[in-house]
mmCIF file of C-alpha atoms and ligand atoms in Angstrom:
data_model
loop_
_atom_site.group_PDB
_atom_site.id
_atom_site.type_symbol
_atom_site.label_atom_id
_atom_site.label_comp_id
_atom_site.label_asym_id
_atom_site.label_seq_id
_atom_site.Cartn_x
_atom_site.Cartn_y
_atom_site.Cartn_z
ATOM 1 C CA MET A 1147 0.000 0.000 0.000
ATOM 2 C CA ARG A 1148 1.179 3.518 -0.745
ATOM 3 C CA LYS A 1149 2.466 5.726 2.027
ATOM 4 C CA ASN A 1150 1.165 9.042 3.252
ATOM 5 C CA ILE A 1151 3.987 11.575 3.234
ATOM 6 C CA VAL A 1152 4.405 15.177 4.295
ATOM 7 C CA ALA A 1153 7.595 16.710 2.914
ATOM 8 C CA GLY A 1154 8.921 20.209 3.476
ATOM 9 C CA ASN A 1155 10.719 22.113 0.734
ATOM 10 C CA TRP A 1156 12.669 24.872 2.385
ATOM 11 C CA LYS A 1157 13.745 26.369 -0.966
ATOM 12 C CA MET A 1158 16.441 29.067 -0.634
ATOM 13 C CA ASN A 1159 15.646 29.962 2.945
ATOM 14 C CA THR A 1160 17.443 29.820 6.312
ATOM 15 C CA THR A 1161 21.078 30.264 7.205
ATOM 16 C CA LEU A 1162 22.884 27.138 8.348
ATOM 17 C CA ALA A 1163 22.276 27.946 12.011
ATOM 18 C CA GLU A 1164 18.597 28.696 11.396
ATOM 19 C CA GLY A 1165 18.162 25.540 9.353
ATOM 20 C CA VAL A 1166 19.796 23.279 11.906
ATOM 21 C CA GLY A 1167 17.607 24.901 14.571
ATOM 22 C CA LEU A 1168 14.439 24.298 12.544
ATOM 23 C CA ALA A 1169 15.421 20.691 11.837
ATOM 24 C CA LYS A 1170 16.039 20.117 15.550
ATOM 25 C CA ASP A 1171 12.644 21.609 16.386
ATOM 26 C CA VAL A 1172 10.832 19.392 13.874
ATOM 27 C CA ASN A 1173 12.772 16.354 15.104
ATOM 28 C CA GLU A 1174 11.819 17.169 18.692
ATOM 29 C CA ALA A 1175 8.161 17.783 17.818
ATOM 30 C CA LEU A 1176 7.943 14.409 16.061
ATOM 31 C CA LYS A 1177 9.155 12.619 19.203
ATOM 32 C CA GLY A 1178 6.020 13.706 20.998
ATOM 33 C CA ILE A 1179 3.517 12.346 18.508
ATOM 34 C CA ASP A 1180 2.600 9.157 16.693
ATOM 35 C CA ALA A 1181 2.730 10.573 13.152
ATOM 36 C CA LYS A 1182 0.349 8.882 10.710
ATOM 37 C CA CYS A 1183 2.599 9.712 7.771
ATOM 38 C CA ASP A 1184 6.250 9.718 6.778
ATOM 39 C CA VAL A 1185 7.825 13.117 7.354
ATOM 40 C CA VAL A 1186 10.678 14.493 5.239
ATOM 41 C CA ILE A 1187 12.497 17.821 5.121
ATOM 42 C CA CYS A 1188 14.253 18.916 1.916
ATOM 43 C CA VAL A 1189 16.876 21.513 2.698
ATOM 44 C CA PRO A 1190 19.578 23.553 0.946
ATOM 45 C CA PHE A 1191 22.724 21.605 -0.044
ATOM 46 C CA THR A 1192 24.793 23.578 2.466
ATOM 47 C CA HIS A 1193 22.634 22.273 5.324
ATOM 48 C CA LEU A 1194 22.379 18.582 4.463
ATOM 49 C CA ALA A 1195 25.307 17.107 6.398
ATOM 50 C CA SER A 1196 24.691 19.229 9.491
ATOM 51 C CA VAL A 1197 20.963 18.479 9.520
ATOM 52 C CA ALA A 1198 21.686 14.771 9.043
ATOM 53 C CA GLY A 1199 23.709 14.946 12.257
ATOM 54 C CA VAL A 1200 20.889 16.309 14.421
ATOM 55 C CA ILE A 1201 17.811 14.343 13.315
ATOM 56 C CA ASP A 1202 16.600 10.835 14.053
ATOM 57 C CA SER A 1203 16.519 9.357 10.573
ATOM 58 C CA SER A 1204 14.034 6.687 11.666
ATOM 59 C CA LYS A 1205 11.444 9.448 12.269
ATOM 60 C CA LEU A 1206 12.440 12.240 9.917
ATOM 61 C CA GLY A 1207 13.671 11.812 6.354
ATOM 62 C CA LEU A 1208 16.126 14.210 4.771
ATOM 63 C CA GLY A 1209 16.338 15.333 1.169
ATOM 64 C CA ALA A 1210 17.995 17.775 -1.202
ATOM 65 C CA GLU A 1211 16.057 20.185 -3.414
ATOM 66 C CA ASN A 1212 17.881 19.320 -6.639
ATOM 67 C CA CYS A 1213 20.900 17.459 -7.957
ATOM 68 C CA ALA A 1214 23.128 17.788 -11.006
ATOM 69 C CA ASP A 1215 22.598 16.028 -14.317
ATOM 70 C CA HIS A 1216 26.165 14.703 -14.215
ATOM 71 C CA VAL A 1217 27.904 12.371 -11.760
ATOM 72 C CA LYS A 1218 31.138 14.340 -11.333
ATOM 73 C CA GLY A 1219 33.611 16.553 -13.074
ATOM 74 C CA ALA A 1220 34.081 20.100 -14.316
ATOM 75 C CA TYR A 1221 30.615 21.502 -13.537
ATOM 76 C CA THR A 1222 31.429 24.440 -11.298
ATOM 77 C CA GLY A 1223 28.803 25.055 -8.645
ATOM 78 C CA GLU A 1224 26.828 21.875 -9.214
ATOM 79 C CA VAL A 1225 26.116 19.180 -6.607
ATOM 80 C CA SER A 1226 25.799 15.582 -7.764
ATOM 81 C CA ALA A 1227 23.513 12.780 -6.643
ATOM 82 C CA PRO A 1228 26.449 10.840 -5.121
ATOM 83 C CA MET A 1229 27.390 13.972 -3.138
ATOM 84 C CA VAL A 1230 23.818 14.334 -1.878
ATOM 85 C CA ALA A 1231 23.696 10.658 -0.899
ATOM 86 C CA SER A 1232 27.042 10.941 0.897
ATOM 87 C CA THR A 1233 25.547 13.452 3.360
ATOM 88 C CA GLY A 1234 23.028 10.895 4.607
ATOM 89 C CA ALA A 1235 20.096 12.292 2.622
ATOM 90 C CA GLY A 1236 17.612 9.784 1.239
ATOM 91 C CA TYR A 1237 15.451 11.981 -0.993
ATOM 92 C CA VAL A 1238 15.818 14.587 -3.706
ATOM 93 C CA ILE A 1239 13.211 16.922 -5.171
ATOM 94 C CA LEU A 1240 13.463 16.942 -8.974
ATOM 95 C CA GLY A 1241 11.596 18.959 -11.574
ATOM 96 C CA HIS A 1242 10.275 21.615 -9.243
ATOM 97 C CA SER A 1243 8.534 24.311 -11.298
ATOM 98 C CA GLU A 1244 11.030 26.890 -10.031
ATOM 99 C CA ARG A 1245 13.852 24.787 -11.506
ATOM 100 C CA ARG A 1246 11.920 24.345 -14.764
ATOM 101 C CA GLN A 1247 11.024 28.060 -15.014
ATOM 102 C CA TYR A 1248 14.150 29.825 -13.772
ATOM 103 C CA TYR A 1249 16.897 27.324 -14.624
ATOM 104 C CA GLY A 1250 15.611 25.889 -17.869
ATOM 105 C CA GLU A 1251 15.221 22.293 -16.711
ATOM 106 C CA THR A 1252 13.680 20.269 -19.502
ATOM 107 C CA SER A 1253 12.177 16.792 -19.429
ATOM 108 C CA GLU A 1254 15.359 15.524 -21.079
ATOM 109 C CA ILE A 1255 17.534 16.926 -18.279
ATOM 110 C CA LEU A 1256 15.121 15.657 -15.642
ATOM 111 C CA LYS A 1257 15.182 12.179 -17.094
ATOM 112 C CA THR A 1258 18.954 12.113 -16.537
ATOM 113 C CA LYS A 1259 18.636 13.483 -13.022
ATOM 114 C CA VAL A 1260 16.049 10.849 -12.076
ATOM 115 C CA ASN A 1261 18.333 8.070 -13.290
ATOM 116 C CA LEU A 1262 21.344 9.476 -11.420
ATOM 117 C CA ALA A 1263 19.300 9.845 -8.222
ATOM 118 C CA LEU A 1264 17.966 6.292 -8.469
ATOM 119 C CA ALA A 1265 21.498 4.989 -9.033
ATOM 120 C CA GLU A 1266 22.364 6.434 -5.605
ATOM 121 C CA ASN A 1267 19.273 4.964 -3.964
ATOM 122 C CA LEU A 1268 17.874 8.441 -3.480
ATOM 123 C CA THR A 1269 14.083 8.655 -3.667
ATOM 124 C CA PRO A 1270 13.119 11.327 -6.198
ATOM 125 C CA ILE A 1271 10.190 13.538 -5.267
ATOM 126 C CA PHE A 1272 9.272 14.380 -8.844
ATOM 127 C CA CYS A 1273 7.225 17.553 -9.377
ATOM 128 C CA ILE A 1274 4.707 18.187 -12.121
ATOM 129 C CA GLY A 1275 2.071 20.845 -12.601
ATOM 130 C CA GLU A 1276 0.530 23.342 -14.966
ATOM 131 C CA VAL A 1277 0.822 27.127 -15.122
ATOM 132 C CA LEU A 1278 -2.212 29.399 -14.752
ATOM 133 C CA GLU A 1279 -2.724 29.808 -18.491
ATOM 134 C CA GLU A 1280 -2.891 26.025 -18.910
ATOM 135 C CA ARG A 1281 -5.383 25.760 -16.044
ATOM 136 C CA GLU A 1282 -7.531 28.452 -17.623
ATOM 137 C CA ASN A 1283 -7.391 27.169 -21.196
ATOM 138 C CA GLY A 1284 -8.295 23.675 -20.069
ATOM 139 C CA THR A 1285 -5.098 21.898 -21.166
ATOM 140 C CA PHE A 1286 -3.880 21.150 -17.619
ATOM 141 C CA LEU A 1287 -4.511 17.401 -17.671
ATOM 142 C CA ASP A 1288 -2.653 17.012 -20.975
ATOM 143 C CA VAL A 1289 0.236 19.194 -19.786
ATOM 144 C CA VAL A 1290 0.795 17.028 -16.735
ATOM 145 C CA THR A 1291 0.422 13.812 -18.751
ATOM 146 C CA LYS A 1292 3.165 15.034 -21.074
ATOM 147 C CA GLN A 1293 5.474 15.975 -18.189
ATOM 148 C CA ILE A 1294 5.144 12.466 -16.775
ATOM 149 C CA GLU A 1295 5.489 10.681 -20.118
ATOM 150 C CA GLU A 1296 8.524 12.648 -21.260
ATOM 151 C CA ALA A 1297 10.602 12.434 -18.113
ATOM 152 C CA LEU A 1298 9.535 9.177 -16.489
ATOM 153 C CA PHE A 1299 8.101 6.658 -18.908
ATOM 154 C CA ASP A 1300 11.447 5.268 -19.993
ATOM 155 C CA LEU A 1301 11.811 3.872 -16.471
ATOM 156 C CA SER A 1302 11.213 0.203 -15.739
ATOM 157 C CA ALA A 1303 8.152 -0.533 -13.603
ATOM 158 C CA GLU A 1304 10.499 -1.392 -10.752
ATOM 159 C CA ASP A 1305 12.252 1.970 -10.929
ATOM 160 C CA PHE A 1306 9.023 3.903 -11.432
ATOM 161 C CA GLY A 1307 7.809 2.270 -8.228
ATOM 162 C CA LYS A 1308 10.611 3.994 -6.305
ATOM 163 C CA LEU A 1309 9.356 7.509 -7.134
ATOM 164 C CA ILE A 1310 7.193 9.896 -5.170
ATOM 165 C CA LEU A 1311 5.220 12.305 -7.365
ATOM 166 C CA ALA A 1312 4.178 15.794 -6.334
ATOM 167 C CA TYR A 1313 1.438 17.667 -8.175
ATOM 168 C CA GLU A 1314 2.124 21.357 -7.747
ATOM 169 C CA PRO A 1315 -0.056 23.687 -9.804
ATOM 170 C CA VAL A 1316 2.306 26.577 -10.465
ATOM 171 C CA TRP A 1317 -0.461 29.132 -9.888
ATOM 172 C CA ALA A 1318 -0.882 27.843 -6.331
ATOM 173 C CA ILE A 1319 2.786 27.976 -5.313
ATOM 174 C CA GLY A 1320 3.525 30.744 -2.857
ATOM 175 C CA THR A 1321 0.408 32.616 -3.900
ATOM 176 C CA GLY A 1322 -1.875 31.755 -1.018
ATOM 177 C CA LYS A 1323 -4.283 30.454 -3.668
ATOM 178 C CA THR A 1324 -4.672 26.725 -3.030
ATOM 179 C CA ALA A 1325 -6.224 24.338 -5.492
ATOM 180 C CA THR A 1326 -9.558 23.187 -4.142
ATOM 181 C CA ALA A 1327 -9.616 19.659 -2.791
ATOM 182 C CA GLU A 1328 -11.748 18.748 -5.830
ATOM 183 C CA GLN A 1329 -9.218 20.209 -8.277
ATOM 184 C CA ALA A 1330 -6.411 18.333 -6.528
ATOM 185 C CA GLU A 1331 -8.369 15.071 -6.538
ATOM 186 C CA GLU A 1332 -9.264 15.417 -10.217
ATOM 187 C CA MET A 1333 -5.602 15.799 -11.150
ATOM 188 C CA HIS A 1334 -4.320 13.128 -8.753
ATOM 189 C CA ALA A 1335 -6.843 10.602 -10.059
ATOM 190 C CA HIS A 1336 -5.809 11.544 -13.598
ATOM 191 C CA ILE A 1337 -2.119 11.068 -12.763
ATOM 192 C CA ARG A 1338 -2.877 7.675 -11.265
ATOM 193 C CA SER A 1339 -4.782 6.633 -14.387
ATOM 194 C CA VAL A 1340 -1.876 7.752 -16.603
ATOM 195 C CA ILE A 1341 0.491 5.616 -14.497
ATOM 196 C CA ALA A 1342 -1.927 2.681 -14.618
ATOM 197 C CA GLY A 1343 -2.086 2.955 -18.408
ATOM 198 C CA LYS A 1344 1.652 2.517 -18.665
ATOM 199 C CA TYR A 1345 2.627 0.335 -15.686
ATOM 200 C CA GLY A 1346 -0.638 -1.260 -14.575
ATOM 201 C CA ASN A 1347 -2.937 -0.818 -11.619
ATOM 202 C CA GLU A 1348 -0.620 -2.171 -8.951
ATOM 203 C CA VAL A 1349 2.189 0.311 -9.672
ATOM 204 C CA ALA A 1350 -0.365 3.136 -9.908
ATOM 205 C CA GLU A 1351 -2.058 2.212 -6.633
ATOM 206 C CA ASN A 1352 1.281 2.007 -4.829
ATOM 207 C CA CYS A 1353 2.526 5.406 -5.991
ATOM 208 C CA SER A 1354 2.380 8.212 -3.427
ATOM 209 C CA ILE A 1355 1.164 11.424 -5.061
ATOM 210 C CA LEU A 1356 1.598 14.565 -2.962
ATOM 211 C CA TYR A 1357 -0.136 17.908 -3.416
ATOM 212 C CA GLY A 1358 1.856 21.143 -3.205
ATOM 213 C CA GLY A 1359 0.849 24.789 -3.412
ATOM 214 C CA SER A 1360 -0.116 27.026 -0.483
ATOM 215 C CA CYS A 1361 -0.832 24.014 1.712
ATOM 216 C CA LYS A 1362 -1.405 25.112 5.320
ATOM 217 C CA PRO A 1363 -2.678 23.594 8.578
ATOM 218 C CA SER A 1364 -6.078 25.151 7.797
ATOM 219 C CA ASN A 1365 -6.542 23.417 4.432
ATOM 220 C CA ALA A 1366 -4.386 20.289 4.704
ATOM 221 C CA LYS A 1367 -7.045 18.076 6.291
ATOM 222 C CA GLU A 1368 -9.564 18.643 3.528
ATOM 223 C CA ILE A 1369 -7.022 18.160 0.727
ATOM 224 C CA PHE A 1370 -5.507 15.051 2.354
ATOM 225 C CA SER A 1371 -8.963 13.535 2.824
ATOM 226 C CA LYS A 1372 -9.238 12.969 -0.927
ATOM 227 C CA PRO A 1373 -8.649 9.348 -1.939
ATOM 228 C CA ASP A 1374 -5.849 10.021 -4.433
ATOM 229 C CA VAL A 1375 -4.018 12.649 -2.384
ATOM 230 C CA ASP A 1376 -1.314 10.969 -0.318
ATOM 231 C CA GLY A 1377 0.160 13.977 1.418
ATOM 232 C CA GLY A 1378 1.812 17.278 0.696
ATOM 233 C CA LEU A 1379 4.953 19.015 -0.473
ATOM 234 C CA ILE A 1380 5.071 22.110 1.672
ATOM 235 C CA GLY A 1381 6.944 25.339 0.941
ATOM 236 C CA GLY A 1382 6.314 28.404 3.096
ATOM 237 C CA ALA A 1383 4.522 26.573 5.907
ATOM 238 C CA ALA A 1384 7.491 24.197 6.296
ATOM 239 C CA LEU A 1385 9.655 27.087 7.514
ATOM 240 C CA ASP A 1386 7.735 27.308 10.766
ATOM 241 C CA CYS A 1387 7.818 24.239 12.994
ATOM 242 C CA ALA A 1388 4.299 24.709 14.383
ATOM 243 C CA SER A 1389 2.765 25.187 10.926
ATOM 244 C CA PHE A 1390 4.624 22.207 9.498
ATOM 245 C CA MET A 1391 3.518 20.027 12.403
ATOM 246 C CA GLY A 1392 -0.018 21.309 11.923
ATOM 247 C CA ILE A 1393 0.112 19.807 8.429
ATOM 248 C CA VAL A 1394 1.817 16.574 9.562
ATOM 249 C CA THR A 1395 -0.935 16.022 12.093
ATOM 250 C CA ALA A 1396 -3.655 16.624 9.493
ATOM 251 C CA PHE A 1397 -3.376 12.853 8.901
HETATM 252 P P1 13P B 1988 4.166 26.922 -0.992
HETATM 253 O O1 13P B 1988 3.707 25.899 0.024
HETATM 254 O O2 13P B 1988 4.995 28.010 -0.383
HETATM 255 O O3 13P B 1988 3.081 27.395 -1.867
HETATM 256 O O4 13P B 1988 5.216 26.136 -1.956
HETATM 257 C C1 13P B 1988 4.869 24.908 -2.471
HETATM 258 C C2 13P B 1988 6.062 24.325 -3.103
HETATM 259 O O5 13P B 1988 6.540 24.828 -4.107
HETATM 260 C C3 13P B 1988 6.662 23.146 -2.480
HETATM 261 O O6 13P B 1988 7.601 22.576 -3.310
#
């Protein structure tokens, strides 16, 4: 059966000291509860090793927010999947819309990154989602289908089964404008049917599909109550321990 997961994406926020403090707070808060979902924090590269040293990895997963599309070599400023794995991280966000929009990440590049992450036993949290224009002109289901097909459908069923997907409508990210639970469910059910069409029902049913975009303690319960929504990828609200825990405990 698929897992429920709440993952934080800190993006380019917190100094090292602030980040280690936040990670410690989340780690401490998790000790006090019986979480009904897996909990992961995805942090800046600079914080990974230090955060790995202060969290209980049996209760709190750790991930990077990106990795390079090469294993090693003369790629100044890049951080590879083996480097991420060597810090103790177990996850990596790939294909976030901010990477696609601002850093030109194409499906071709993302395909390479997914393979490199899987080769290091990192679990990719693979993001997909439409922009506002695509929502409004009614092409959003097709857009997301194409993102999945182009970047992921060369994978074997076994490798596809190692992925976590995150549906993040770009118009809902950081805008305070959340997709309604019905909009999220429509897309998540669509994504699951696209996976089923390629890999069969079992792979589709076992795939965790997270929702991301202005998810908060006040709306998480309703969104997570939908049958095809298996948790959230949380931006802004993950930067405050109480808010993040408010979402974790929505399950
Ligand atoms: P917000 O929760 O800040 O809208 O960000 C969502 C997101 O992009 C998570 O990856």
